[in-house]
Coordinates of C-alpha atoms (C1' of nucleotides) in Angstrom, one line a residue:
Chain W
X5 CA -33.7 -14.1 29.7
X6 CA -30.5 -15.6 31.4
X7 CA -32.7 -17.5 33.7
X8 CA -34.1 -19.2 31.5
X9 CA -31.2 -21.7 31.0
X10 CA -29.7 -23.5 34.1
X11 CA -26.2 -23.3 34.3
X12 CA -25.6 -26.7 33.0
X13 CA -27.3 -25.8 29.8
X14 CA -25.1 -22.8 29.3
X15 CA -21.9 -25.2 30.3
X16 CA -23.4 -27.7 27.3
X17 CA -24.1 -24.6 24.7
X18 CA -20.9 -23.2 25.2
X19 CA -19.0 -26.6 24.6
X20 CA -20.4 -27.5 22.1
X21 CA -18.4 -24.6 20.3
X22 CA -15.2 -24.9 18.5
X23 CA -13.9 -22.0 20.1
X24 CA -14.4 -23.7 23.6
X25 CA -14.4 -27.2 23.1
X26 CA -10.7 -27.5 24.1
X27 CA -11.3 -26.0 27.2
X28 CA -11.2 -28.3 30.2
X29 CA -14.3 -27.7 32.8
X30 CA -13.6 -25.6 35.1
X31 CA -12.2 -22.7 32.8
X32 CA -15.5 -23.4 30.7
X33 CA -17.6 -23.1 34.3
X34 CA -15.3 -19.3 34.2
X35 CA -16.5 -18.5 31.0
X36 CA -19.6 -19.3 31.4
X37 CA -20.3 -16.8 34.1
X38 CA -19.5 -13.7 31.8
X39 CA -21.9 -15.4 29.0
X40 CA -25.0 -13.8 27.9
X41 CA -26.9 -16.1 26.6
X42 CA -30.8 -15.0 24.6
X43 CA -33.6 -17.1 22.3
X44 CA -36.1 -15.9 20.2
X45 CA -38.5 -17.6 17.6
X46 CA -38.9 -17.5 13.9
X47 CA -39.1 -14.0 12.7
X48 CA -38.5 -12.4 16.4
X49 CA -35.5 -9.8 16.7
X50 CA -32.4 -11.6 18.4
X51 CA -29.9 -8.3 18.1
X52 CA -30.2 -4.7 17.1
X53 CA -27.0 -3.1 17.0
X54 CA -27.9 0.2 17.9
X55 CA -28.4 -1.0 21.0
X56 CA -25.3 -3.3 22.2
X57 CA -22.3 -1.5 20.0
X58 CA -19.9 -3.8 22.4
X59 CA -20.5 -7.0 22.4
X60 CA -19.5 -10.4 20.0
X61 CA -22.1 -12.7 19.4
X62 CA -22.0 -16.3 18.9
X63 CA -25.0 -18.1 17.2
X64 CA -25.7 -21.5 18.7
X65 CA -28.5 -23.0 16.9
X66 CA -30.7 -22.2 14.4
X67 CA -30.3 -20.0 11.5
X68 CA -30.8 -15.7 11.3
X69 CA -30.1 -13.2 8.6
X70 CA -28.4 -10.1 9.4
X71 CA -29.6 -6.9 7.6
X72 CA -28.6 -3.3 7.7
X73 CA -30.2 0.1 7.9
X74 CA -28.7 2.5 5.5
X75 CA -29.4 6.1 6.7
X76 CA -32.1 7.0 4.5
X77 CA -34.2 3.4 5.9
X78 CA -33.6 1.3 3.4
X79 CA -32.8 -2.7 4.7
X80 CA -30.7 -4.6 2.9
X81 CA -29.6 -8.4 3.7
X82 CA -26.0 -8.4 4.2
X83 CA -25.5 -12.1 5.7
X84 CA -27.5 -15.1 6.7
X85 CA -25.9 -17.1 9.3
X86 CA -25.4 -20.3 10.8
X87 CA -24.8 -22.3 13.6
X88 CA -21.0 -21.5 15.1
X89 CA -20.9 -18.1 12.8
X90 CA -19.9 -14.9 14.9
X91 CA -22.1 -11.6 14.7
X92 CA -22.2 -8.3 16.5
X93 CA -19.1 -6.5 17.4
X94 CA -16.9 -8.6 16.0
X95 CA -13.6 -6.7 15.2
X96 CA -13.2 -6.0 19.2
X97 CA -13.4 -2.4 18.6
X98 CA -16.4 0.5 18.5
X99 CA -17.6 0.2 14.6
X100 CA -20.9 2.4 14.5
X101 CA -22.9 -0.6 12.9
X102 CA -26.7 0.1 12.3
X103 CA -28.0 -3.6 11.3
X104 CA -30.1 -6.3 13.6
X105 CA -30.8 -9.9 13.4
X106 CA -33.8 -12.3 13.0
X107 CA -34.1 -15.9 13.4
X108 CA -35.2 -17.6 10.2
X109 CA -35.6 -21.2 11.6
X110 CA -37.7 -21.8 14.3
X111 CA -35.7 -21.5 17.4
X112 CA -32.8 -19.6 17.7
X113 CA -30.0 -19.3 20.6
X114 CA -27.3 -17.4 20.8
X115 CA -24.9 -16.4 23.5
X116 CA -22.9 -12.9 23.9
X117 CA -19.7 -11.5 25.3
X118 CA -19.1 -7.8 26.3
X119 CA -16.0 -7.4 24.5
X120 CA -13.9 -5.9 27.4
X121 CA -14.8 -9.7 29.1
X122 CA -14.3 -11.8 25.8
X123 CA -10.7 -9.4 25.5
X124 CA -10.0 -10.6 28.7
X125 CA -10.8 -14.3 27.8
X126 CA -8.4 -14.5 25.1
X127 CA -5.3 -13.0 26.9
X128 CA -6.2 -15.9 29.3
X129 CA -6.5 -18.7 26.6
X130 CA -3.7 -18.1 23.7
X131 CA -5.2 -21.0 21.9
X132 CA -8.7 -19.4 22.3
X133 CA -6.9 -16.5 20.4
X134 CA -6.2 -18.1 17.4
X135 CA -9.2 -20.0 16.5
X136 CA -10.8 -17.0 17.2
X137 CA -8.6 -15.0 14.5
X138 CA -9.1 -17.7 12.3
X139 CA -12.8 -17.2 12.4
X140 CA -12.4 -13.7 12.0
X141 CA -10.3 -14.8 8.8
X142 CA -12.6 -17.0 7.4
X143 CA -15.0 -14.1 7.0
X144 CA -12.8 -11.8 5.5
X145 CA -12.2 -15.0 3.0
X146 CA -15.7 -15.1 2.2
X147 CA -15.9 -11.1 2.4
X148 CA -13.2 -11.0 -0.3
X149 CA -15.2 -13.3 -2.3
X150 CA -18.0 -11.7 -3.0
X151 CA -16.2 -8.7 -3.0
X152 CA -14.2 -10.2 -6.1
X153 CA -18.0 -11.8 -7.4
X154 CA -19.1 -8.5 -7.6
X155 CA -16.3 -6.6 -9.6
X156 CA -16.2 -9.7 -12.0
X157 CA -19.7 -11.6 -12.5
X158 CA -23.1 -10.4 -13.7
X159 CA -26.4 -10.7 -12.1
X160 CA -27.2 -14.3 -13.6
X161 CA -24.0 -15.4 -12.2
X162 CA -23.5 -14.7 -9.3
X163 CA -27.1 -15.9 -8.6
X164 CA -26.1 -19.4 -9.8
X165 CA -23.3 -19.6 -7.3
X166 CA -25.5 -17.9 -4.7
X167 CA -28.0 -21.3 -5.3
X168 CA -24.8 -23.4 -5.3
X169 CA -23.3 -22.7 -2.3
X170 CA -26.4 -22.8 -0.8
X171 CA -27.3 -26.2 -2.5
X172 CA -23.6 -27.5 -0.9
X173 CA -24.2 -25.9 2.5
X174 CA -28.0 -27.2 3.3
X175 CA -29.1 -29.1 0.9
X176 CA -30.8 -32.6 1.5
X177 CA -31.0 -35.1 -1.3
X178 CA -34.7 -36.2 -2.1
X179 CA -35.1 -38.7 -4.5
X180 CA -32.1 -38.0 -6.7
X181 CA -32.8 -34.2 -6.8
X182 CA -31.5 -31.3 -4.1
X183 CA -34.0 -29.8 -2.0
X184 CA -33.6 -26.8 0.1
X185 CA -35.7 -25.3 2.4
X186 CA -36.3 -22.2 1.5
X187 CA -36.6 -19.3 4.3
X188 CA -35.4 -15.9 2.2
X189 CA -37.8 -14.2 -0.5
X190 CA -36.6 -12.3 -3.7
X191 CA -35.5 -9.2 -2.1
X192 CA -34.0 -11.3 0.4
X193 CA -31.6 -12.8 -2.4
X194 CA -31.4 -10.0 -4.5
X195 CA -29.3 -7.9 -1.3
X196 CA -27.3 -11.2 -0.4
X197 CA -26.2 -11.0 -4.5
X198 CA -26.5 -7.2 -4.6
X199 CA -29.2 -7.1 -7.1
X200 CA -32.8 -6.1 -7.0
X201 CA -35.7 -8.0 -6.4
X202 CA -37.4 -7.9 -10.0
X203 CA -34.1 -9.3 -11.6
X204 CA -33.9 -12.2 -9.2
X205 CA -37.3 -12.8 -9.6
X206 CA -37.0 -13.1 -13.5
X207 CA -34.0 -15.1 -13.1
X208 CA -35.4 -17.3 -11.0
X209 CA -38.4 -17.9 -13.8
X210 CA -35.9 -18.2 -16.5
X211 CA -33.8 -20.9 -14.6
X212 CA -37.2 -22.9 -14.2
X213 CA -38.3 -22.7 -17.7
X214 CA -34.4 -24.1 -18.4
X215 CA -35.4 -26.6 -15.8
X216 CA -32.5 -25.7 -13.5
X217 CA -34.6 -25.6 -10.9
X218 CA -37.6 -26.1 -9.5
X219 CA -39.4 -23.7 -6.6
X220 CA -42.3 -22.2 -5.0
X221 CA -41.9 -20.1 -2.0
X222 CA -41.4 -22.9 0.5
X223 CA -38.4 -24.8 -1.1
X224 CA -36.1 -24.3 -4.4
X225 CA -35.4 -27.8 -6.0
X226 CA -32.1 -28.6 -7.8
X227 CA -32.3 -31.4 -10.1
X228 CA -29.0 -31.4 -11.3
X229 CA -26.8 -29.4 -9.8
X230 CA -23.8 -30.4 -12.1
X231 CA -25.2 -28.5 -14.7
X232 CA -26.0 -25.3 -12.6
X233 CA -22.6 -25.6 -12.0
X234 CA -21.6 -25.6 -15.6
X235 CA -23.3 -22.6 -16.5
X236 CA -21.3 -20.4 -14.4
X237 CA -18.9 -18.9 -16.7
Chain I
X19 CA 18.7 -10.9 1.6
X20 CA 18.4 -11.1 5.5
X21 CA 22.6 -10.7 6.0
X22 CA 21.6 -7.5 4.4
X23 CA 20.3 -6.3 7.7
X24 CA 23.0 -6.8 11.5
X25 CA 20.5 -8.0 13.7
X26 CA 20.7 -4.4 15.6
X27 CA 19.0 -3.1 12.4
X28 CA 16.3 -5.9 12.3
X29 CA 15.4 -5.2 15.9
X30 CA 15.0 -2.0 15.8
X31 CA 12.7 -2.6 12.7
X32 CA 10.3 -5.0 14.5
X33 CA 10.2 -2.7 17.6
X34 CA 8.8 0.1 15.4
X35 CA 5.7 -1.6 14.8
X36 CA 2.6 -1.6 17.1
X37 CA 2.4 -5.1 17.3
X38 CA 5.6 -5.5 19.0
X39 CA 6.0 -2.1 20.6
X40 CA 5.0 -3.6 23.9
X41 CA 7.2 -6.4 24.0
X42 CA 10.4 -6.4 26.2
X43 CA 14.2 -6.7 24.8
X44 CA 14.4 -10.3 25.6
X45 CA 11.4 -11.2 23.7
X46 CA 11.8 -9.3 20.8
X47 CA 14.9 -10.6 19.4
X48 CA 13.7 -14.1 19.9
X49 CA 11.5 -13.2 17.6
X50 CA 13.6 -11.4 15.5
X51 CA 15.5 -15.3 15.2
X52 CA 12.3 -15.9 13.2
X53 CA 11.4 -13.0 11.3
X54 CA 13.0 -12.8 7.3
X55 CA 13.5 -9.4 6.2
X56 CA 13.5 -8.0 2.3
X57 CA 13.9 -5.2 0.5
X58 CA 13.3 -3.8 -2.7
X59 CA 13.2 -0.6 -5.0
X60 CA 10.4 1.0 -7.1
X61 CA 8.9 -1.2 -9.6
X62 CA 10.7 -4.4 -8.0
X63 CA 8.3 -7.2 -7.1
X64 CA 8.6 -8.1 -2.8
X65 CA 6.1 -10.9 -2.7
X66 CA 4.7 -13.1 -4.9
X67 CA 2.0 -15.5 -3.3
X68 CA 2.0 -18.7 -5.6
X69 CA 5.5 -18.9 -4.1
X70 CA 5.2 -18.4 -0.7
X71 CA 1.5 -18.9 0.6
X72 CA 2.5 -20.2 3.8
X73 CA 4.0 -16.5 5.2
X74 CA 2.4 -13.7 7.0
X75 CA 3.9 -10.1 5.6
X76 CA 4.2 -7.0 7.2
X77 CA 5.0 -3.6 5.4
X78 CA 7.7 -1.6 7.6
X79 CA 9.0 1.0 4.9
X80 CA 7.5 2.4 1.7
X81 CA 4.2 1.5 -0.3
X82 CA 3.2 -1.3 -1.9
X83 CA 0.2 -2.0 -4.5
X84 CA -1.0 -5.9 -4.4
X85 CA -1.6 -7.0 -7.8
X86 CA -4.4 -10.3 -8.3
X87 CA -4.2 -12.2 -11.0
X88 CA -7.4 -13.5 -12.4
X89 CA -7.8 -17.3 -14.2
X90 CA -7.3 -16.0 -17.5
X91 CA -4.5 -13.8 -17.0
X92 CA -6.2 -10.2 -16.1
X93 CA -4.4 -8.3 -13.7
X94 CA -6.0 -5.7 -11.1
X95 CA -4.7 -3.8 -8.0
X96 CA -6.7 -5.2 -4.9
X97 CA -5.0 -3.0 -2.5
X98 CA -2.0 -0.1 -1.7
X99 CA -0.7 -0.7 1.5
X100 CA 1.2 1.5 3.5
X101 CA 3.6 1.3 6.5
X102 CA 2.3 -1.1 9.7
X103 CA -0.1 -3.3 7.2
X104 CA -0.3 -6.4 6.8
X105 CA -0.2 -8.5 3.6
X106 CA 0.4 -12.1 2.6
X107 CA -1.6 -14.9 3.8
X108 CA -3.2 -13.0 6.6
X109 CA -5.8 -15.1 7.6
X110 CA -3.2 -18.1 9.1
X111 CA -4.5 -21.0 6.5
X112 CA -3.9 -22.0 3.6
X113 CA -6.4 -20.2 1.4
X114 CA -5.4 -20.2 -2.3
X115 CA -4.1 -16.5 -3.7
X116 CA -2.8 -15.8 -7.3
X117 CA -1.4 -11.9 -6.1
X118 CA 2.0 -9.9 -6.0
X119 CA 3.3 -6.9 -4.7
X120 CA 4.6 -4.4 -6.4
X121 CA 7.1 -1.5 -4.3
X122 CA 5.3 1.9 -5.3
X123 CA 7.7 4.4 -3.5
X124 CA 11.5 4.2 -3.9
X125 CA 12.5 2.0 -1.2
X126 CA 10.6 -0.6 0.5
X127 CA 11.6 -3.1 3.3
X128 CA 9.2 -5.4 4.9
X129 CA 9.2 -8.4 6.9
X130 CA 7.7 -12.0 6.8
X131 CA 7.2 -15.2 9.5
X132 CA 5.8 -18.6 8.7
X133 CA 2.5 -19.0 9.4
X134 CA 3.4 -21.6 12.0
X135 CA 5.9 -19.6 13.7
X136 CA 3.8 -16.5 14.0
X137 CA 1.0 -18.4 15.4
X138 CA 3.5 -20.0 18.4
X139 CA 4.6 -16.2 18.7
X140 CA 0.7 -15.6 19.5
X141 CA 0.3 -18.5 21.6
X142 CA 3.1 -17.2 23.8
X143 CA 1.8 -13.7 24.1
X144 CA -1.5 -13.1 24.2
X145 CA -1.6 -9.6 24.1
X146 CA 0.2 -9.6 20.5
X147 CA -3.1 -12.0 19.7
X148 CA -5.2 -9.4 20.6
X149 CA -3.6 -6.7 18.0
X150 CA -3.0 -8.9 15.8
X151 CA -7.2 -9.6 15.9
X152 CA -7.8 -6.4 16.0
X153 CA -5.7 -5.6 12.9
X154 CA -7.5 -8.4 11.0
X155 CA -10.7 -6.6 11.8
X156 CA -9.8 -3.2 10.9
X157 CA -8.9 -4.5 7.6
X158 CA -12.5 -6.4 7.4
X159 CA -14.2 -3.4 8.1
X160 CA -12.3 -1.4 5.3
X161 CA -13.1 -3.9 3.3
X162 CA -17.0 -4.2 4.1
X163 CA -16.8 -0.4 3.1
X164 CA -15.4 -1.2 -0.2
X165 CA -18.3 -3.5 -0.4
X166 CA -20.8 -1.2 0.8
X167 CA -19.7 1.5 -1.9
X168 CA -19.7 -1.0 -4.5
X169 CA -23.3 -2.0 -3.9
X170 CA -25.1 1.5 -3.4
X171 CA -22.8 4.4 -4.8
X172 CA -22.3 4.8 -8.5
X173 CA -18.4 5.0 -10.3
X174 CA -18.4 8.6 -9.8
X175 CA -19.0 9.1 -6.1
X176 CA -16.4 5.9 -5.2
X177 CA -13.9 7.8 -7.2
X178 CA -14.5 10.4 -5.4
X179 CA -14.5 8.3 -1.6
X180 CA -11.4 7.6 -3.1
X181 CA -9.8 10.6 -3.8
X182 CA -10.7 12.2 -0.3
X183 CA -9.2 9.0 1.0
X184 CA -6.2 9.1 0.0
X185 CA -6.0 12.9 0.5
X186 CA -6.4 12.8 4.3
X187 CA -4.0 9.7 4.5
X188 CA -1.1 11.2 2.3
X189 CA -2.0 14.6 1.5
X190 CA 0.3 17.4 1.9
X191 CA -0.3 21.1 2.2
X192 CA 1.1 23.3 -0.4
X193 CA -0.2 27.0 -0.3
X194 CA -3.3 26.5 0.4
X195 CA -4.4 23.4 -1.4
X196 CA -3.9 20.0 -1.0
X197 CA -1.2 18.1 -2.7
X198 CA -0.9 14.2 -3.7
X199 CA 1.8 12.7 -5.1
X200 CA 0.8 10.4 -7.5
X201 CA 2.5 6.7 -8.3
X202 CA -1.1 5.4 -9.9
X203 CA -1.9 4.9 -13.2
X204 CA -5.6 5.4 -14.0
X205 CA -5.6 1.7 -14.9
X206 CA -4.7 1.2 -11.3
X207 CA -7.2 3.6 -9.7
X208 CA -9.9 2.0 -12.0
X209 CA -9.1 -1.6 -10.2
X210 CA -9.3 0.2 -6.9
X211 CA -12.9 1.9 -7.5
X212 CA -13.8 -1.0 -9.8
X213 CA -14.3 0.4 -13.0
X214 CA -12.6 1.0 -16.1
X215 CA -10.0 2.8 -17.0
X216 CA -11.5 4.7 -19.6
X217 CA -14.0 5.9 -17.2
X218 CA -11.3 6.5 -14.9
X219 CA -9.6 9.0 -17.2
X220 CA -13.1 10.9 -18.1
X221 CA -14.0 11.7 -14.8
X222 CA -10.5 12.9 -14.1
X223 CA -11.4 15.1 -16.5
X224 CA -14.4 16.1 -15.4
X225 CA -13.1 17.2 -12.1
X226 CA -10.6 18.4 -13.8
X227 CA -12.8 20.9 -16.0
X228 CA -15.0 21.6 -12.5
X229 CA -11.7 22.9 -10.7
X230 CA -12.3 20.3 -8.4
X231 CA -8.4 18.8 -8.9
X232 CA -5.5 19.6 -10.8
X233 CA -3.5 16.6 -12.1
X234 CA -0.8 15.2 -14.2
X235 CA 0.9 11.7 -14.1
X236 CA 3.4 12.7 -11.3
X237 CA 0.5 14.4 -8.9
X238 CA -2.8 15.5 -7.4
X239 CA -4.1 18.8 -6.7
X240 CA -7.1 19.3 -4.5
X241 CA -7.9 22.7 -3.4
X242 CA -10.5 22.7 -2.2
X243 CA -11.1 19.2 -0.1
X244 CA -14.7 20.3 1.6
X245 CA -16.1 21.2 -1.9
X246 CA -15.0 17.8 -3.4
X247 CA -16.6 15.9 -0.1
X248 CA -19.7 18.2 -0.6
X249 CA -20.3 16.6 -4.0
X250 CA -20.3 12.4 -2.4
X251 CA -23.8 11.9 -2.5
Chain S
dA21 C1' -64.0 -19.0 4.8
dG22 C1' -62.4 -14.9 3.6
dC23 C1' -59.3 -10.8 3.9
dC24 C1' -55.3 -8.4 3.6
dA25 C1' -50.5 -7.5 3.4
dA26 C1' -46.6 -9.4 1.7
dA27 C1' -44.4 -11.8 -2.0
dT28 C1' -44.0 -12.7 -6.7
dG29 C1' -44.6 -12.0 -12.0
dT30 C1' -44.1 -9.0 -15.9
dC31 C1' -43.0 -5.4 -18.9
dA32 C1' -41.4 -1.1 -21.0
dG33 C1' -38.2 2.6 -20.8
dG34 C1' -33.8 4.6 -19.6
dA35 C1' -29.3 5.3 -17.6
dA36 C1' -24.8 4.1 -16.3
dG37 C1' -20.9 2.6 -17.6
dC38 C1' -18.3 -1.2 -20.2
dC39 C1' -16.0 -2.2 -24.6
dG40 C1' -13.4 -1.6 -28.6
dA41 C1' -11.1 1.5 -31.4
dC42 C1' -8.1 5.0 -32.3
dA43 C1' -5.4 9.4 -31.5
dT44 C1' -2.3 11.8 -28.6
dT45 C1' 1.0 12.6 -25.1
dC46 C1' 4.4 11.6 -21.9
dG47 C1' 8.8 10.1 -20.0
dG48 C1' 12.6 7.0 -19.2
dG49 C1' 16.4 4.4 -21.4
dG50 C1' 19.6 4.0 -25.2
Chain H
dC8 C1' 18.2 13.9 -27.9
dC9 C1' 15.4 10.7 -29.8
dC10 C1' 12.5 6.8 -29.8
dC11 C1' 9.3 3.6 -28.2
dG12 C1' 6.2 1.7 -25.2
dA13 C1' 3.2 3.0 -21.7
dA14 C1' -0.2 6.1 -20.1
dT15 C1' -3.9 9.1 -21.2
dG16 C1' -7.8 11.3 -24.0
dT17 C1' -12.0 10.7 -26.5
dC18 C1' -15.9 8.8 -28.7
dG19 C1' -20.0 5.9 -30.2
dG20 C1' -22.4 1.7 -29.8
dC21 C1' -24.1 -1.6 -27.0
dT22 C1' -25.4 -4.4 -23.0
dT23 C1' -26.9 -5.1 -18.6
dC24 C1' -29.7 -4.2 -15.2
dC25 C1' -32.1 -0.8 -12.5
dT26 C1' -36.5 1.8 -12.0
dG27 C1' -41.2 2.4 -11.7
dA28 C1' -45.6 0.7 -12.5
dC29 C1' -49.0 -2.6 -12.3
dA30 C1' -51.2 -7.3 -12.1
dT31 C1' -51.4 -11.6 -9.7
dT32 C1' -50.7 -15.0 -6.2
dT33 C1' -50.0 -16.7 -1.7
dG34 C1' -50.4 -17.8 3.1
dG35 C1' -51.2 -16.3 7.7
dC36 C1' -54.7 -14.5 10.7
dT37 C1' -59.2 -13.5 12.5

DNA sequence: AGCCAAATGTCAGGAAGCCGACATTCGGGG
DNA sequence: CCCCGAATGTCGGCTTCCTGACATTTGGCT
């Protein structure tokens, strides 16, 4: 795996992160010695918990959705992440976590610490330490969030802000309208929104009949996302 | 409020938590320099964040319930914290919060830094940065539990999660069964569990009727803790 | 081109638990 | 000790959304 990128492109990957990039050289060179760095293709396996309990994750390009086992087998989708967004063990502790990771988009990279080295990295770098924590913090932010969406919105609703934040994080304007590519099905959505699949399903018809949107299973189109935005009560 | 406490006092205060445990003399009472202590009595309000969104909290004596407010006015208990936790704006930025604490037992002190402060106080000793992380994520993961619960048990079973919870955090022995003082209102629980009060107060009385607890307003009875953990689905 | 598994559409129960309404009980402050 | 507001008990209706069942469509693969 490893081998596959020369060290230069593992200097580049790693920079090109906002947890690094105020690192001078040589203490990226350092870090870039303990980095683990992997790629897989679209639907391929980038991480599985079960096996690597201890180590942090850092996703470099591309885009995968994290889903977890529950222990009778079902799989829900708990996240779908982007570039610069942390996964694995990332409290720095030894959380039982039963949950992998597939690439959605067509390549994917990501690079890995074992957390006894990325510990070791931080005490080094205070100002590593921080941004770090503040990343952590951002996603107990969004954790709270939905946390809160869930105790207080219904289904319908929270689906609307699901397609809006979406529509604001990826979405390319095409001739006046929002287009996103779409790489999740129903049941995809329905555990991001903790529904079920059926109810997505008919909420996504009754949004189109509305003419909300627009979709097929390749993209979801947003004509006016204004007044998506206005029907979240 | 801080000539309240001689500076001995506030030192020894900080030293008590694991945060600063390892820290020497020298270092501790510079940051005591920083630090703001408060107090307050049962029922008192100790923080309220629309006034001070720009401070890190940490509990040192006594319990606290954090209140949120909702746009329209509704309140619900997010949280009871207990000695060592950390409240306030805990992710170092400047995310918006509408929340208060409320002091649950009779006499509560905590203390509080500016965000900016605390984070220089990190920079200068990494080791602090790497508890203070790990904090964060222990309070992520409790909080992905809550999640978790929310999404696949029903009312009943978190009520119960949260009942054997508390039990083996604060539970004392009293001949043979397991005894909780109580400083909840089912109104309070309900916010906890999310769900309603009323439903709160009928499956008190289920348990009640099952011999699984004992209650009144001023405590819980649990006597038999492996039967009511037998019945979480 | 054609096949098959996966994704989507649709519908009719049914259950969980919310909501409003009201009665009852408790406990702290005057 | 009494009183009042807060906390608790209880109930029926109602809404939301889950569940299971089945039909239909789609797109990748051979």
């Amino acid at each position: 795996m490893a081998s596959q990128f020369p060290l230069e492109t593992r200097y580049w990957y790693l920079r090109d992160h906002q947890l690094f990039r105020h690192l001078n050289s040589a203490e990226l060179r350092q870090i870039c010695l303990i980095t683990n760095f992997k790629t897989a293709k679209k639907s391929e396996i980038i991480y599985f918990a079960h096996d690597e309990q201890n180590r942090v994750y850092l996703l470099k390009k591309g885009i995968i959705k994290i889903v977890e086992l529950d222990e009778d087998g079902t799989e829900t989708v708990k996240d779908v992440l982007q570039k610069g967004d942390l996964f694995g063990q990332l409290t720095l502790d030894d959380t039982e976590m039963e949950e992998y990771a597939i690439a959605l988009s067509d390549y994917v990279t990501c690079c890995s610490f074992l957390i006894e080295d990325f510990e070791e990295v931080i005490r080094q770098h205070p100002s590593l330490a921080i941004k770090f924590t503040k990343l952590i913090g951002m996603r107990f932010r969004r954790l709270e969030n939905r946390y809160s969406n869930l105790m207080f919105k219904d289904v319908r609703t929270r689906l609307l802000l699901f397609l809006e934040d979406w529509a604001e994080k990826e979405g390319t304007v095409e001739n006046n309208a929002i287009m996103l590519k779409n790489y999740l099905t129903h049941q995809d959505m329905a555990g991001l929104v903790c529904s079920t699949r059926q109810t997505v399903s008919q909420l996504f018809n009754e949004f189109k009949q509305h003419g909300l949107i627009d979709y097929n299973r390749s993209s979801i189109i947003i004509p006016d996302l204004k007044r998506l935005k206005s029907l979240v009560n």
